Short mmCIF file of C-alpha atoms in Angstrom, two decimals:
data_model
loop_
_atom_site.label_atom_id
_atom_site.label_comp_id
_atom_site.label_asym_id
_atom_site.label_seq_id
_atom_site.Cartn_x
_atom_site.Cartn_y
_atom_site.Cartn_z
CA MET V 13 7.65 89.14 -68.72
CA THR V 14 11.08 90.48 -69.55
CA TRP V 15 13.31 92.82 -67.58
CA HIS V 16 15.96 94.97 -69.22
CA THR V 17 19.01 96.02 -67.25
CA VAL V 18 22.30 97.83 -67.67
CA ASP V 19 25.00 96.60 -65.31
CA TYR V 20 27.84 98.69 -63.91
CA HIS V 21 30.39 98.27 -61.19
CA THR V 22 31.70 101.08 -59.00
CA ALA V 23 35.10 100.28 -57.51
CA GLY V 24 34.20 96.59 -57.83
CA GLU V 25 30.70 96.73 -56.35
CA PRO V 26 27.89 95.78 -58.79
CA PHE V 27 24.98 98.03 -59.62
CA ARG V 28 22.18 96.67 -61.83
CA ILE V 29 20.00 99.45 -63.30
CA VAL V 30 16.54 98.18 -64.24
CA THR V 31 15.60 100.19 -67.31
CA ALA V 32 12.38 98.30 -68.19
CA GLY V 33 10.07 95.87 -66.41
CA ALA V 34 10.09 97.25 -62.87
CA PRO V 35 6.63 97.20 -61.26
CA PRO V 36 4.78 100.54 -60.94
CA LEU V 37 5.18 101.98 -57.45
CA PRO V 38 3.02 105.06 -56.84
CA GLY V 39 3.86 107.59 -54.17
CA ASP V 40 4.42 111.29 -53.52
CA SER V 41 8.16 110.83 -52.96
CA VAL V 42 10.91 108.29 -53.46
CA ALA V 43 10.76 107.59 -49.72
CA ASP V 44 7.03 106.82 -50.10
CA ARG V 45 7.76 104.59 -53.09
CA ARG V 46 10.31 102.66 -51.04
CA ALA V 47 7.68 102.05 -48.34
CA ARG V 48 5.29 100.89 -51.06
CA ALA V 49 7.93 98.56 -52.54
CA ILE V 50 8.63 96.99 -49.16
CA ALA V 51 4.92 96.18 -48.78
CA ASP V 52 4.34 95.18 -52.42
CA PRO V 53 4.68 91.40 -53.08
CA GLU V 54 5.34 91.94 -56.79
CA ALA V 55 8.09 94.51 -56.18
CA GLN V 56 9.72 92.12 -53.72
CA ARG V 57 9.41 89.25 -56.21
CA VAL V 58 11.05 91.22 -59.03
CA ARG V 59 13.80 92.37 -56.65
CA ARG V 60 14.51 88.77 -55.70
CA LEU V 61 14.35 87.61 -59.30
CA LEU V 62 16.95 90.14 -60.49
CA CYS V 63 19.15 90.01 -57.39
CA GLN V 64 19.25 86.38 -56.31
CA GLU V 65 20.72 83.36 -58.05
CA PRO V 66 20.63 82.28 -60.82
CA ARG V 67 20.43 85.84 -62.24
CA GLY V 68 22.44 87.42 -59.44
CA HIS V 69 24.20 86.36 -56.26
CA ALA V 70 24.26 86.94 -52.50
CA ASP V 71 26.23 90.20 -52.85
CA MET V 72 24.30 91.63 -55.81
CA TYR V 73 23.07 95.22 -55.75
CA GLY V 74 20.82 97.25 -58.03
CA GLY V 75 17.95 99.67 -58.33
CA PHE V 76 14.59 100.45 -59.90
CA LEU V 77 14.31 103.76 -61.74
CA VAL V 78 11.33 105.77 -60.44
CA PRO V 79 10.11 109.35 -60.96
CA PRO V 80 11.87 111.99 -58.84
CA ASP V 81 10.03 113.87 -56.11
CA ASP V 82 9.67 116.94 -58.35
CA ASP V 83 11.19 118.56 -61.41
CA GLY V 84 14.24 119.67 -59.41
CA ALA V 85 15.83 116.24 -59.94
CA HIS V 86 16.58 114.25 -63.06
CA LEU V 87 15.93 110.77 -61.64
CA GLY V 88 14.60 108.83 -58.71
CA VAL V 89 15.88 105.42 -57.67
CA LEU V 90 14.94 102.64 -55.27
CA PHE V 91 18.08 100.79 -54.21
CA TRP V 92 17.87 97.08 -53.49
CA HIS V 93 19.96 94.13 -52.35
CA LYS V 94 19.29 90.52 -51.44
CA ASP V 95 17.47 91.44 -48.22
CA GLY V 96 15.36 94.38 -49.30
CA PHE V 97 15.35 98.08 -50.20
CA SER V 98 17.99 100.38 -48.73
CA THR V 99 17.71 104.09 -47.92
CA ALA V 100 20.96 105.25 -49.53
CA CYS V 101 23.74 104.06 -51.81
CA GLY V 102 26.75 106.11 -52.81
CA HIS V 103 28.30 103.61 -55.19
CA GLY V 104 24.90 103.18 -56.86
CA THR V 105 24.51 106.94 -57.23
CA ILE V 106 27.94 107.16 -58.92
CA ALA V 107 26.98 104.33 -61.29
CA LEU V 108 23.54 105.77 -62.01
CA ALA V 109 24.93 109.23 -62.78
CA THR V 110 27.60 107.73 -65.02
CA TRP V 111 24.93 105.79 -66.92
CA ALA V 112 22.71 108.89 -67.19
CA VAL V 113 25.46 110.85 -68.93
CA GLU V 114 26.76 107.96 -71.05
CA ALA V 115 23.23 107.08 -72.19
CA GLY V 116 22.27 110.71 -72.88
CA VAL V 117 19.51 110.74 -70.27
CA VAL V 118 21.19 113.87 -68.88
CA PRO V 119 22.90 115.99 -71.57
CA GLN V 120 26.62 116.49 -71.08
CA ALA V 121 27.59 119.99 -69.97
CA ALA V 122 29.47 122.08 -72.51
CA ASP V 123 32.30 122.66 -70.05
CA GLY V 124 33.02 121.40 -66.56
CA PRO V 125 31.33 118.48 -64.85
CA THR V 126 27.75 117.47 -65.66
CA GLU V 127 25.43 117.64 -62.66
CA VAL V 128 23.00 114.76 -62.21
CA VAL V 129 20.44 115.27 -59.43
CA VAL V 130 18.92 112.12 -57.97
CA ASP V 131 16.15 111.64 -55.41
CA VAL V 132 16.84 108.68 -53.12
CA PRO V 133 14.88 107.51 -50.07
CA SER V 134 17.12 109.47 -47.67
CA GLY V 135 16.83 112.73 -49.62
CA ARG V 136 18.13 114.57 -52.68
CA VAL V 137 21.74 113.98 -53.72
CA ARG V 138 23.92 115.30 -56.53
CA ALA V 139 26.58 113.71 -58.66
CA LEU V 140 29.09 115.71 -60.66
CA VAL V 141 30.12 113.55 -63.61
CA HIS V 142 33.62 114.24 -64.89
CA VAL V 143 34.23 113.83 -68.62
CA GLU V 144 37.48 113.92 -70.56
CA GLY V 145 36.97 114.08 -74.31
CA ASP V 146 33.93 111.89 -74.88
CA ARG V 147 34.58 109.53 -71.96
CA VAL V 148 33.29 109.61 -68.38
CA VAL V 149 36.30 109.28 -66.07
CA GLY V 150 34.61 109.54 -62.68
CA ALA V 151 31.88 111.12 -60.61
CA THR V 152 31.68 112.99 -57.33
CA PHE V 153 28.69 112.06 -55.19
CA VAL V 154 27.55 114.92 -52.92
CA ASN V 155 25.53 113.34 -50.15
CA VAL V 156 22.78 114.38 -47.78
CA PRO V 157 24.00 115.95 -44.51
CA SER V 158 25.84 113.33 -42.49
CA TRP V 159 26.33 113.39 -38.75
CA VAL V 160 27.54 111.53 -35.68
CA HIS V 161 24.77 109.74 -33.83
CA SER V 162 26.72 108.42 -30.83
CA ARG V 163 30.21 107.47 -29.66
CA ASP V 164 31.71 104.62 -27.65
CA VAL V 165 28.65 102.39 -27.63
CA GLU V 166 29.45 99.10 -25.93
CA VAL V 167 28.68 95.91 -27.86
CA VAL V 168 29.27 92.33 -26.73
CA THR V 169 30.51 90.01 -29.50
CA SER V 170 31.84 86.46 -29.62
CA ARG V 171 35.30 88.04 -29.89
CA GLY V 172 34.89 90.17 -26.79
CA THR V 173 33.29 93.44 -25.81
CA VAL V 174 34.01 96.33 -28.15
CA ARG V 175 33.07 99.98 -28.40
CA VAL V 176 31.65 101.37 -31.64
CA ASP V 177 30.77 104.75 -33.03
CA ILE V 178 27.47 105.25 -34.88
CA ALA V 179 27.09 107.77 -37.71
CA PHE V 180 24.54 108.60 -40.38
CA GLY V 181 25.57 108.90 -44.03
CA GLY V 182 22.16 108.34 -45.60
CA ALA V 183 21.88 105.18 -43.52
CA MET V 184 23.11 104.31 -40.03
CA TYR V 185 26.54 102.69 -39.68
CA ALA V 186 28.41 101.23 -36.72
CA VAL V 187 32.18 101.75 -36.98
CA LEU V 188 34.98 99.96 -35.15
CA PRO V 189 38.61 98.98 -35.78
CA ALA V 190 38.93 95.45 -37.15
CA ALA V 191 41.90 94.97 -34.81
CA ASP V 192 39.54 95.29 -31.81
CA VAL V 193 38.12 91.88 -32.75
CA GLY V 194 41.47 90.39 -33.79
CA LEU V 195 40.94 90.85 -37.55
CA ASP V 196 42.31 92.82 -40.47
CA VAL V 197 40.66 94.22 -43.60
CA VAL V 198 42.03 91.51 -45.88
CA PRO V 199 40.31 88.82 -47.99
CA PRO V 200 41.46 85.91 -45.76
CA ASP V 201 39.42 87.43 -42.90
CA TYR V 202 36.34 87.87 -45.11
CA ALA V 203 34.09 85.28 -43.42
CA ASP V 204 35.02 86.41 -39.92
CA LEU V 205 34.42 90.05 -40.81
CA ILE V 206 30.92 89.12 -42.00
CA ASP V 207 30.26 87.25 -38.76
CA VAL V 208 31.34 90.18 -36.57
CA GLY V 209 29.47 92.67 -38.75
CA ARG V 210 26.26 90.73 -38.30
CA GLN V 211 26.77 90.41 -34.55
CA VAL V 212 27.33 94.15 -34.10
CA ARG V 213 24.33 95.07 -36.25
CA ASP V 214 22.00 92.62 -34.52
CA ALA V 215 23.08 93.60 -31.01
CA LEU V 216 22.63 97.32 -31.64
CA ASN V 217 19.32 96.92 -33.44
CA ALA V 218 17.97 94.72 -30.64
CA ARG V 219 18.64 97.67 -28.30
CA ARG V 220 17.28 100.25 -30.77
CA ALA V 221 20.63 102.01 -30.45
CA ALA V 222 20.47 103.82 -33.81
CA GLU V 223 17.14 105.61 -33.87
CA HIS V 224 16.80 108.48 -36.35
CA PRO V 225 15.56 111.62 -34.55
CA ASP V 226 12.89 112.49 -37.15
CA ASP V 227 12.20 109.64 -39.56
CA PRO V 228 11.81 106.08 -38.24
CA ARG V 229 12.25 104.76 -41.80
CA LEU V 230 15.92 105.76 -41.49
CA SER V 231 16.45 104.10 -38.09
CA GLY V 232 18.49 100.99 -37.37
CA ILE V 233 22.03 99.90 -38.16
CA TYR V 234 22.25 99.21 -41.89
CA GLY V 235 25.95 98.36 -41.97
CA THR V 236 28.99 97.67 -39.83
CA ILE V 237 32.24 99.28 -40.98
CA LEU V 238 35.40 97.55 -39.79
CA THR V 239 38.41 99.79 -40.30
CA ALA V 240 42.18 99.41 -40.52
CA PRO V 241 45.02 101.91 -40.93
CA GLY V 242 46.53 102.69 -44.31
CA GLU V 243 49.84 104.22 -45.26
CA HIS V 244 49.10 107.55 -43.53
CA PRO V 245 46.34 108.92 -41.24
CA LEU V 246 44.15 110.01 -44.16
CA HIS V 247 44.49 106.67 -45.95
CA GLN V 248 42.20 104.18 -44.26
CA ARG V 249 41.02 100.73 -45.21
CA ASN V 250 37.55 99.39 -44.51
CA CYS V 251 35.23 96.45 -44.93
CA THR V 252 31.56 97.39 -44.86
CA VAL V 253 29.21 94.53 -43.98
CA PHE V 254 25.67 95.66 -44.75
CA ALA V 255 22.15 94.22 -44.71
CA ASP V 256 22.36 90.57 -43.62
CA GLY V 257 26.01 89.76 -44.27
CA GLU V 258 26.63 91.40 -47.65
CA VAL V 259 30.14 92.79 -48.14
CA ASP V 260 30.63 95.94 -50.16
CA ARG V 261 33.38 95.39 -52.70
CA SER V 262 33.77 99.17 -52.98
CA PRO V 263 34.75 101.38 -50.04
CA CYS V 264 30.95 102.01 -49.65
CA GLY V 265 29.70 105.45 -50.66
CA SER V 266 27.21 106.13 -47.87
CA GLY V 267 29.53 104.38 -45.42
CA THR V 268 32.36 106.66 -46.53
CA ALA V 269 30.04 109.61 -45.89
CA ALA V 270 29.47 108.34 -42.34
CA ARG V 271 33.24 108.04 -41.92
CA VAL V 272 33.67 111.64 -43.10
CA ALA V 273 31.24 112.79 -40.40
CA LEU V 274 33.17 110.93 -37.71
CA LEU V 275 36.62 112.03 -38.87
CA ALA V 276 35.53 115.64 -39.30
CA GLU V 277 34.10 115.73 -35.80
CA ASP V 278 37.26 114.38 -34.15
CA GLY V 279 39.53 116.68 -36.18
CA THR V 280 41.24 114.01 -38.27
CA LEU V 281 39.71 115.31 -41.51
CA GLY V 282 40.13 119.06 -41.94
CA GLU V 283 38.54 121.44 -44.41
CA ASP V 284 41.27 121.02 -47.04
CA ASP V 285 41.97 117.33 -46.40
CA VAL V 286 41.08 114.35 -48.59
CA LEU V 287 40.32 110.92 -47.15
CA VAL V 288 41.61 108.04 -49.26
CA HIS V 289 39.21 105.21 -48.43
CA GLU V 290 40.28 101.75 -49.57
CA SER V 291 38.04 98.68 -49.88
CA ILE V 292 38.77 95.09 -48.98
CA VAL V 293 39.58 94.38 -52.66
CA GLY V 294 41.98 97.34 -52.96
CA THR V 295 39.77 99.84 -54.78
CA PHE V 296 39.49 103.47 -53.70
CA PHE V 297 37.16 106.39 -53.11
CA GLU V 298 38.37 109.88 -52.24
CA ALA V 299 36.22 111.90 -49.85
CA ARG V 300 36.19 115.37 -48.35
CA VAL V 301 33.98 117.79 -46.46
CA GLU V 302 32.02 119.77 -49.06
CA ALA V 303 30.39 121.97 -46.43
CA ARG V 304 29.54 122.15 -42.76
CA THR V 305 25.92 122.45 -41.71
CA THR V 306 23.49 121.27 -39.06
CA ALA V 307 20.99 118.45 -39.12
CA HIS V 308 18.39 117.61 -36.49
CA GLY V 309 19.87 120.16 -34.12
CA ARG V 310 23.40 118.79 -34.24
CA PRO V 311 26.58 119.57 -36.23
CA ALA V 312 26.73 117.86 -39.61
CA VAL V 313 28.81 117.82 -42.76
CA VAL V 314 27.97 117.50 -46.44
CA PRO V 315 30.39 114.82 -47.70
CA ALA V 316 31.63 114.62 -51.29
CA VAL V 317 32.82 111.17 -52.41
CA THR V 318 34.62 110.62 -55.72
CA GLY V 319 34.88 107.30 -57.56
CA SER V 320 34.52 105.70 -60.97
CA ALA V 321 31.90 103.36 -62.43
CA TYR V 322 32.29 101.13 -65.46
CA ARG V 323 29.68 99.51 -67.64
CA VAL V 324 30.00 95.72 -67.72
CA GLY V 325 27.02 94.67 -69.82
CA THR V 326 23.35 94.76 -70.68
CA SER V 327 20.81 92.00 -70.15
CA GLU V 328 17.29 90.96 -71.05
CA PHE V 329 16.14 88.66 -68.29
CA THR V 330 13.17 86.33 -68.64
CA GLU V 331 11.27 84.05 -66.32
CA ASP V 332 9.98 80.63 -67.31
CA PRO V 333 6.68 80.06 -65.43
CA GLN V 334 7.66 76.40 -65.03
CA ASP V 335 10.99 77.22 -63.38
CA PRO V 336 10.91 75.53 -59.94
CA VAL V 337 13.54 77.84 -58.38
CA SER V 338 12.04 81.14 -59.55
CA PRO V 339 12.23 83.91 -58.38
CA GLY V 340 15.56 82.65 -57.13
CA PHE V 341 17.54 81.69 -54.05
CA VAL V 342 20.45 82.86 -51.89
CA LEU V 343 23.39 80.61 -51.12
CA ARG V 344 25.90 82.22 -48.76
#
């Protein structure tokens, strides 16, 4: 077997697009295909093979291309990481849309941005790909409606008791200031940020504190966002610890969407404002409220997140049947 991939990074976070070799995953929707992939030993094996060492690493990220739910979208995608299949991924959507235009999968618009519509497990999203001359210079990811789940939820950690907010941006995120646990969003605090992120996620999930009102497949804390102030109120830094201890090198697309929901609700982010969201490695997304709406009987926003993705290579991966470490391993 061989697997063909095109690799991008969005604001530093990898995204490996599997263009050939992914296992067939039938289903009526991308959400159904995700459920099938979770239960399918071969899909899990290929995910591990392309994500884990020696072909990847503990913080690798990627996706299988799948058919969209209907002809209203150009593509469908199943996002994956070292621990499984996620429900949403903003940085991956930006990378996928950039690839779709650069590779000619979606024809470039004659004028203005090129719209790429993608079905993901949490719903249908859009990306507006910006082109200057013959070069893609960025993409704006327009997310599913995002909303505040709960505020001031108490969590006991090894660094004391803290209060977190929970918001949905395609996945559930717990948000707290890094300073509340004596940390900052800086590389020297990397290991401690992972530790706290895991503690918060595990404590909340043990209490079932982040249940989705309609779809249990979207329940549970996916990531912990530890925040820090920037140079002004609408410049904020963050470290998003997702899955089991992965750190997003980008400012996290779906996490940024969750932040937009929180900041819009408390009045920090107004209709004409732009959030500058900075990652732990100093890369940026810009985000704003595209529209206000309702979701599940509560106020919600449609966030728009802008960033840039860059192609870093193509690969043809193989597997030797005699390889004793295949499909791979994780060393954290």
